[in-house]
Amino acid sequence: MIVSVLAVALCVSRPAWAALGNFDPGENSDSAKARTDTTLSEILTMVESGTPIEKPTGTGAVDPCTWYPGSLVNYLINSKEPSRRVDADGISSTLYARMCPGAEITWYWIRAADPKQLVTAATAQARSRLPTPRGVFSPDVTHGGRAIVHVPVWFAVDVTQWAPISAAAAVPGLSATVTAKPDRLELDPGDGSPAVSCAGPGQVLAPGTDVSSHAPACSYRYLDASTVASNGHAWRAQLHLHWQITWTATNGDGGTLDPIITTTAYDIPVGEIQALENAGTVTG
């Protein structure tokens, strides 16, 4: 229990700094840094969970000690000592207490992490969560249908995919959040023509709508049948979903990152309608 562990601190009087472990209010940043051998991410895990975690040595041994914010422990022992400071190099540090059953409390100054490191970690998490586009085509070329030369092919994605996705990374005293927001949809038709793009998730053709009567922004007209494609039966198209990436940190920093693109490939068969005029009649 967290309460029972913290009860140890309540029995320690304020002047007994030596009994609290290695903490020295007047120590310099170099000596404090020498004791910050536990990784920041592991400290964060212990502080947030209040439970032991495996030591970083890879031995599988469980560390029975628990980490707590120095401000909390200082409050419980009625100490006025600072729990934050700025080192000579301008980097801020936060005080943490490592409390072990039957042992002295050890104090650590944890230097603030560079938010860029957290942004990198959060970006990797966000990237892994981004979906590849699930294309919705009209006509439905993914389930046996085919497009027709000069008739627009509508393309879209499932609307559930058109939503921001966020991921966060944190260390004691600092966290960063990266948000990926859908920006535009793009179709590379695969026939050698330039890609076409549009804002939004695209428009799905309503039943009964004449596809040839309207060409929305998310559409493309093939000029050649896919019989001339390299595989002889379908154009190898690619549907791209472009994501805008932004980040914010709890220290007030923030900005934009390079966009991310997720892609799905589709084979789009395209045919022709040939008509013969014979005695005033037209046949297809």
CSV table of C-alpha atoms in Angstrom, one decimal:
chain,number,residue,atom,x,y,z
A,1,MET,CA,0.0,0.0,0.0
A,2,ILE,CA,1.2,3.5,-0.8
A,3,VAL,CA,0.0,4.8,2.5
A,4,SER,CA,2.0,2.3,4.5
A,5,VAL,CA,5.2,3.0,2.6
A,6,LEU,CA,4.8,6.7,3.0
A,7,ALA,CA,4.3,6.2,6.7
A,8,VAL,CA,8.0,5.6,6.9
A,9,ALA,CA,8.6,9.2,5.9
A,10,LEU,CA,6.3,10.5,8.7
A,11,CYS,CA,8.7,9.2,11.3
A,12,VAL,CA,11.6,11.1,10.0
A,13,SER,CA,12.2,14.6,11.5
A,14,ARG,CA,13.2,17.5,9.2
A,15,PRO,CA,16.8,18.0,10.4
A,16,ALA,CA,17.7,14.3,9.9
A,17,TRP,CA,18.8,14.7,6.3
A,18,ALA,CA,21.5,12.1,6.7
A,19,ALA,CA,18.9,9.6,7.8
A,20,LEU,CA,17.0,10.2,4.6
A,21,GLY,CA,19.8,8.8,2.4
A,22,ASN,CA,22.1,10.5,0.0
A,23,PHE,CA,20.2,13.8,-0.4
A,24,ASP,CA,22.2,17.0,0.2
A,25,PRO,CA,20.3,20.3,-0.4
A,26,GLY,CA,23.6,22.0,-1.4
A,27,GLU,CA,24.9,19.4,-3.7
A,28,ASN,CA,25.9,20.3,-7.3
A,29,SER,CA,24.3,19.0,-10.4
A,30,ASP,CA,27.2,16.7,-11.3
A,31,SER,CA,27.0,14.7,-8.1
A,32,ALA,CA,23.2,14.5,-8.4
A,33,LYS,CA,23.4,13.3,-12.0
A,34,ALA,CA,25.8,10.5,-11.0
A,35,ARG,CA,23.0,8.8,-9.1
A,36,THR,CA,20.3,9.1,-11.8
A,37,ASP,CA,21.1,5.7,-13.2
A,38,THR,CA,17.5,4.5,-13.4
A,39,THR,CA,16.0,5.4,-16.7
A,40,LEU,CA,13.4,8.1,-16.7
A,41,SER,CA,10.7,5.9,-18.2
A,42,GLU,CA,11.1,3.3,-15.5
A,43,ILE,CA,10.9,5.9,-12.8
A,44,LEU,CA,7.7,7.2,-14.4
A,45,THR,CA,6.2,3.8,-14.4
A,46,MET,CA,6.9,3.3,-10.7
A,47,VAL,CA,5.7,6.7,-9.7
A,48,GLU,CA,2.4,6.3,-11.6
A,49,SER,CA,1.7,2.7,-10.6
A,50,GLY,CA,3.0,2.8,-7.1
A,51,THR,CA,4.1,-0.8,-7.6
A,52,PRO,CA,7.6,-2.4,-8.1
A,53,ILE,CA,8.8,-3.1,-11.6
A,54,GLU,CA,11.6,-5.2,-13.0
A,55,LYS,CA,15.1,-3.8,-12.7
A,56,PRO,CA,16.6,-2.7,-16.0
A,57,THR,CA,19.5,-5.2,-15.6
A,58,GLY,CA,17.6,-7.9,-17.4
A,59,THR,CA,18.0,-10.3,-14.5
A,60,GLY,CA,14.3,-10.6,-14.0
A,61,ALA,CA,14.7,-9.6,-10.3
A,62,VAL,CA,11.9,-7.4,-9.0
A,63,ASP,CA,12.8,-4.1,-7.4
A,64,PRO,CA,10.9,-3.8,-4.1
A,65,CYS,CA,11.5,0.0,-4.0
A,66,THR,CA,8.9,2.6,-5.0
A,67,TRP,CA,9.4,6.1,-6.4
A,68,TYR,CA,7.5,9.1,-5.3
A,69,PRO,CA,7.6,12.8,-6.2
A,70,GLY,CA,9.8,14.7,-3.8
A,71,SER,CA,7.2,17.4,-3.3
A,72,LEU,CA,4.8,14.8,-1.8
A,73,VAL,CA,7.4,13.3,0.6
A,74,ASN,CA,8.6,16.8,1.6
A,75,TYR,CA,5.0,17.7,2.5
A,76,LEU,CA,4.6,14.6,4.6
A,77,ILE,CA,7.8,15.2,6.6
A,78,ASN,CA,7.0,18.9,6.8
A,79,SER,CA,10.1,19.9,4.9
A,80,LYS,CA,10.5,23.3,3.2
A,81,GLU,CA,13.3,22.1,1.0
A,82,PRO,CA,12.7,22.7,-2.8
A,83,SER,CA,11.5,19.9,-5.0
A,84,ARG,CA,12.5,21.7,-8.2
A,85,ARG,CA,15.6,23.5,-9.3
A,86,VAL,CA,17.5,24.8,-12.3
A,87,ASP,CA,21.0,23.5,-12.8
A,88,ALA,CA,23.9,25.6,-14.0
A,89,ASP,CA,23.4,24.6,-17.6
A,90,GLY,CA,19.8,25.9,-17.5
A,91,ILE,CA,18.2,22.4,-17.4
A,92,SER,CA,15.5,22.1,-14.7
A,93,SER,CA,15.4,19.1,-12.3
A,94,THR,CA,12.7,17.6,-10.2
A,95,LEU,CA,13.3,15.8,-6.9
A,96,TYR,CA,12.2,12.2,-6.5
A,97,ALA,CA,12.4,9.9,-3.5
A,98,ARG,CA,13.2,6.2,-3.8
A,99,MET,CA,11.7,4.3,-0.8
A,100,CYS,CA,12.6,0.8,0.0
A,101,PRO,CA,11.2,-1.5,2.7
A,102,GLY,CA,13.6,-1.5,5.7
A,103,ALA,CA,16.0,0.9,4.2
A,104,GLU,CA,16.8,4.6,4.0
A,105,ILE,CA,15.1,6.9,1.6
A,106,THR,CA,17.3,7.9,-1.3
A,107,TRP,CA,16.8,11.2,-3.1
A,108,TYR,CA,17.4,11.8,-6.8
A,109,TRP,CA,17.4,14.9,-8.8
A,110,ILE,CA,15.9,13.9,-12.2
A,111,ARG,CA,16.8,16.3,-15.0
A,112,ALA,CA,14.1,17.3,-17.4
A,113,ALA,CA,14.1,15.4,-20.6
A,114,ASP,CA,14.3,17.1,-24.0
A,115,PRO,CA,10.7,17.2,-25.3
A,116,LYS,CA,12.0,16.2,-28.8
A,117,GLN,CA,12.9,12.8,-27.4
A,118,LEU,CA,9.4,12.4,-26.1
A,119,VAL,CA,8.0,13.6,-29.4
A,120,THR,CA,10.0,11.0,-31.3
A,121,ALA,CA,8.6,8.2,-29.0
A,122,ALA,CA,5.1,9.5,-29.3
A,123,THR,CA,5.3,9.9,-33.1
A,124,ALA,CA,6.3,6.2,-33.3
A,125,GLN,CA,3.3,5.2,-31.2
A,126,ALA,CA,0.9,7.4,-33.3
A,127,ARG,CA,2.4,6.1,-36.6
A,128,SER,CA,1.7,2.5,-35.5
A,129,ARG,CA,-1.9,3.4,-34.8
A,130,LEU,CA,-2.7,5.0,-38.1
A,131,PRO,CA,-4.9,2.9,-40.3
A,132,THR,CA,-4.3,2.2,-44.0
A,133,PRO,CA,-7.2,3.6,-46.1
A,134,ARG,CA,-10.2,1.3,-46.6
A,135,GLY,CA,-11.3,2.4,-50.0
A,136,VAL,CA,-14.9,2.8,-51.0
A,137,PHE,CA,-15.3,3.0,-54.8
A,138,SER,CA,-18.3,3.7,-57.0
A,139,PRO,CA,-18.7,1.6,-59.1
A,140,ASP,CA,-17.5,-1.1,-56.6
A,141,VAL,CA,-14.4,-2.2,-58.3
A,142,THR,CA,-13.2,-4.1,-55.2
A,143,HIS,CA,-16.1,-6.6,-55.3
A,144,GLY,CA,-16.3,-7.7,-58.9
A,145,GLY,CA,-17.4,-4.4,-60.5
A,146,ARG,CA,-15.5,-2.5,-63.1
A,147,ALA,CA,-15.1,1.1,-64.1
A,148,ILE,CA,-16.0,2.4,-67.6
A,149,VAL,CA,-13.8,4.6,-69.7
A,150,HIS,CA,-14.7,8.3,-69.5
A,151,VAL,CA,-17.1,7.6,-66.6
A,152,PRO,CA,-15.9,9.0,-63.3
A,153,VAL,CA,-14.8,6.6,-60.6
A,154,TRP,CA,-15.8,8.0,-57.1
A,155,PHE,CA,-13.3,7.2,-54.3
A,156,ALA,CA,-13.7,7.6,-50.6
A,157,VAL,CA,-12.7,6.0,-47.3
A,158,ASP,CA,-14.8,4.7,-44.4
A,159,VAL,CA,-15.8,7.8,-42.4
A,160,THR,CA,-14.7,6.1,-39.2
A,161,GLN,CA,-11.1,6.5,-40.5
A,162,TRP,CA,-11.5,10.3,-40.8
A,163,ALA,CA,-10.7,11.1,-37.2
A,164,PRO,CA,-7.6,12.3,-35.3
A,165,ILE,CA,-5.4,9.8,-33.5
A,166,SER,CA,-3.1,10.8,-30.6
A,167,ALA,CA,-0.3,9.2,-28.7
A,168,ALA,CA,1.7,10.5,-25.7
A,169,ALA,CA,5.1,9.8,-24.1
A,170,ALA,CA,6.2,11.1,-20.7
A,171,VAL,CA,8.9,11.2,-18.1
A,172,PRO,CA,8.7,12.8,-14.6
A,173,GLY,CA,7.9,16.5,-15.0
A,174,LEU,CA,7.3,16.4,-18.8
A,175,SER,CA,5.0,14.8,-21.3
A,176,ALA,CA,4.4,15.3,-25.0
A,177,THR,CA,1.4,14.4,-27.2
A,178,VAL,CA,1.5,13.9,-30.9
A,179,THR,CA,-1.7,14.2,-32.9
A,180,ALA,CA,-2.3,12.9,-36.4
A,181,LYS,CA,-5.2,14.5,-38.2
A,182,PRO,CA,-6.6,13.3,-41.6
A,183,ASP,CA,-5.8,16.0,-44.2
A,184,ARG,CA,-6.6,14.8,-47.7
A,185,LEU,CA,-7.3,11.7,-49.7
A,186,GLU,CA,-5.4,11.0,-52.9
A,187,LEU,CA,-5.7,8.5,-55.7
A,188,ASP,CA,-2.9,7.5,-57.9
A,189,PRO,CA,-4.8,5.9,-60.8
A,190,GLY,CA,-2.0,3.7,-61.9
A,191,ASP,CA,-2.4,4.5,-65.6
A,192,GLY,CA,0.5,7.0,-65.8
A,193,SER,CA,-1.7,10.1,-65.2
A,194,PRO,CA,-1.0,12.4,-62.2
A,195,ALA,CA,-2.6,11.6,-58.9
A,196,VAL,CA,-5.9,13.4,-57.9
A,197,SER,CA,-6.6,14.5,-54.4
A,198,CYS,CA,-9.4,16.1,-52.4
A,199,ALA,CA,-10.1,17.4,-48.9
A,200,GLY,CA,-12.2,15.2,-46.7
A,201,PRO,CA,-13.1,11.5,-46.7
A,202,GLY,CA,-14.7,11.5,-50.1
A,203,GLN,CA,-18.3,11.0,-51.2
A,204,VAL,CA,-20.0,7.7,-51.3
A,205,LEU,CA,-22.5,7.2,-54.2
A,206,ALA,CA,-26.1,7.0,-53.0
A,207,PRO,CA,-28.1,4.1,-54.4
A,208,GLY,CA,-29.8,5.1,-57.6
A,209,THR,CA,-27.5,8.0,-58.4
A,210,ASP,CA,-26.3,8.2,-62.0
A,211,VAL,CA,-22.5,8.0,-61.6
A,212,SER,CA,-22.0,9.7,-65.0
A,213,SER,CA,-24.0,12.8,-64.1
A,214,HIS,CA,-21.8,14.1,-61.4
A,215,ALA,CA,-18.0,14.1,-60.8
A,216,PRO,CA,-17.1,15.1,-57.2
A,217,ALA,CA,-13.6,16.2,-56.2
A,218,CYS,CA,-12.8,12.7,-55.1
A,219,SER,CA,-13.2,11.1,-58.5
A,220,TYR,CA,-11.2,10.1,-61.6
A,221,ARG,CA,-12.0,9.4,-65.2
A,222,TYR,CA,-10.0,6.7,-66.9
A,223,LEU,CA,-9.2,7.4,-70.6
A,224,ASP,CA,-8.0,3.9,-71.5
A,225,ALA,CA,-9.3,0.4,-70.8
A,226,SER,CA,-7.2,-1.7,-68.5
A,227,THR,CA,-6.6,-4.2,-71.3
A,228,VAL,CA,-3.6,-2.1,-72.2
A,229,ALA,CA,-2.3,-2.2,-68.6
A,230,SER,CA,1.0,-4.1,-68.0
A,231,ASN,CA,-0.9,-7.0,-66.5
A,232,GLY,CA,-3.6,-6.9,-69.1
A,233,HIS,CA,-6.6,-6.8,-66.8
A,234,ALA,CA,-6.5,-3.9,-64.3
A,235,TRP,CA,-4.8,-0.7,-63.4
A,236,ARG,CA,-2.7,-0.9,-60.3
A,237,ALA,CA,-4.0,2.1,-58.3
A,238,GLN,CA,-3.0,3.4,-54.9
A,239,LEU,CA,-5.2,5.2,-52.4
A,240,HIS,CA,-3.2,7.5,-50.0
A,241,LEU,CA,-4.5,9.0,-46.8
A,242,HIS,CA,-2.4,12.1,-45.8
A,243,TRP,CA,-2.1,13.0,-42.1
A,244,GLN,CA,-1.1,16.3,-40.6
A,245,ILE,CA,1.1,15.8,-37.5
A,246,THR,CA,1.3,18.3,-34.6
A,247,TRP,CA,2.8,18.0,-31.1
A,248,THR,CA,2.4,19.8,-27.8
A,249,ALA,CA,4.4,19.4,-24.6
A,250,THR,CA,3.4,20.2,-21.0
A,251,ASN,CA,6.2,22.8,-20.8
A,252,GLY,CA,4.4,24.9,-23.4
A,253,ASP,CA,6.4,23.8,-26.5
A,254,GLY,CA,4.8,22.6,-29.6
A,255,GLY,CA,4.9,22.5,-33.4
A,256,THR,CA,4.3,20.6,-36.6
A,257,LEU,CA,6.1,17.5,-37.9
A,258,ASP,CA,6.5,16.0,-41.4
A,259,PRO,CA,3.2,14.6,-42.6
A,260,ILE,CA,2.6,10.9,-42.7
A,261,ILE,CA,1.0,9.0,-45.6
A,262,THR,CA,-0.7,5.6,-45.3
A,263,THR,CA,-1.4,3.7,-48.5
A,264,THR,CA,-3.5,0.8,-49.8
A,265,ALA,CA,-3.2,-0.7,-53.3
A,266,TYR,CA,-6.1,-1.6,-55.4
A,267,ASP,CA,-6.6,-3.3,-58.8
A,268,ILE,CA,-9.1,-1.3,-60.8
A,269,PRO,CA,-10.5,-3.0,-64.0
A,270,VAL,CA,-11.6,-0.6,-66.6
A,271,GLY,CA,-13.7,-1.5,-69.6
A,272,GLU,CA,-15.2,0.2,-72.7
A,273,ILE,CA,-18.8,0.4,-73.9
A,274,GLN,CA,-18.8,-0.2,-77.6
A,275,ALA,CA,-22.0,0.6,-79.6
A,276,LEU,CA,-23.0,-0.4,-83.1
A,277,GLU,CA,-25.4,1.7,-85.1
A,278,ASN,CA,-27.5,-0.6,-87.3
A,279,ALA,CA,-30.7,0.4,-89.0
A,280,GLY,CA,-31.3,3.2,-86.5
A,281,THR,CA,-30.8,1.0,-83.4
A,282,VAL,CA,-28.1,1.1,-80.9
A,283,THR,CA,-26.8,-2.0,-79.1
A,284,GLY,CA,-24.3,-2.3,-76.3
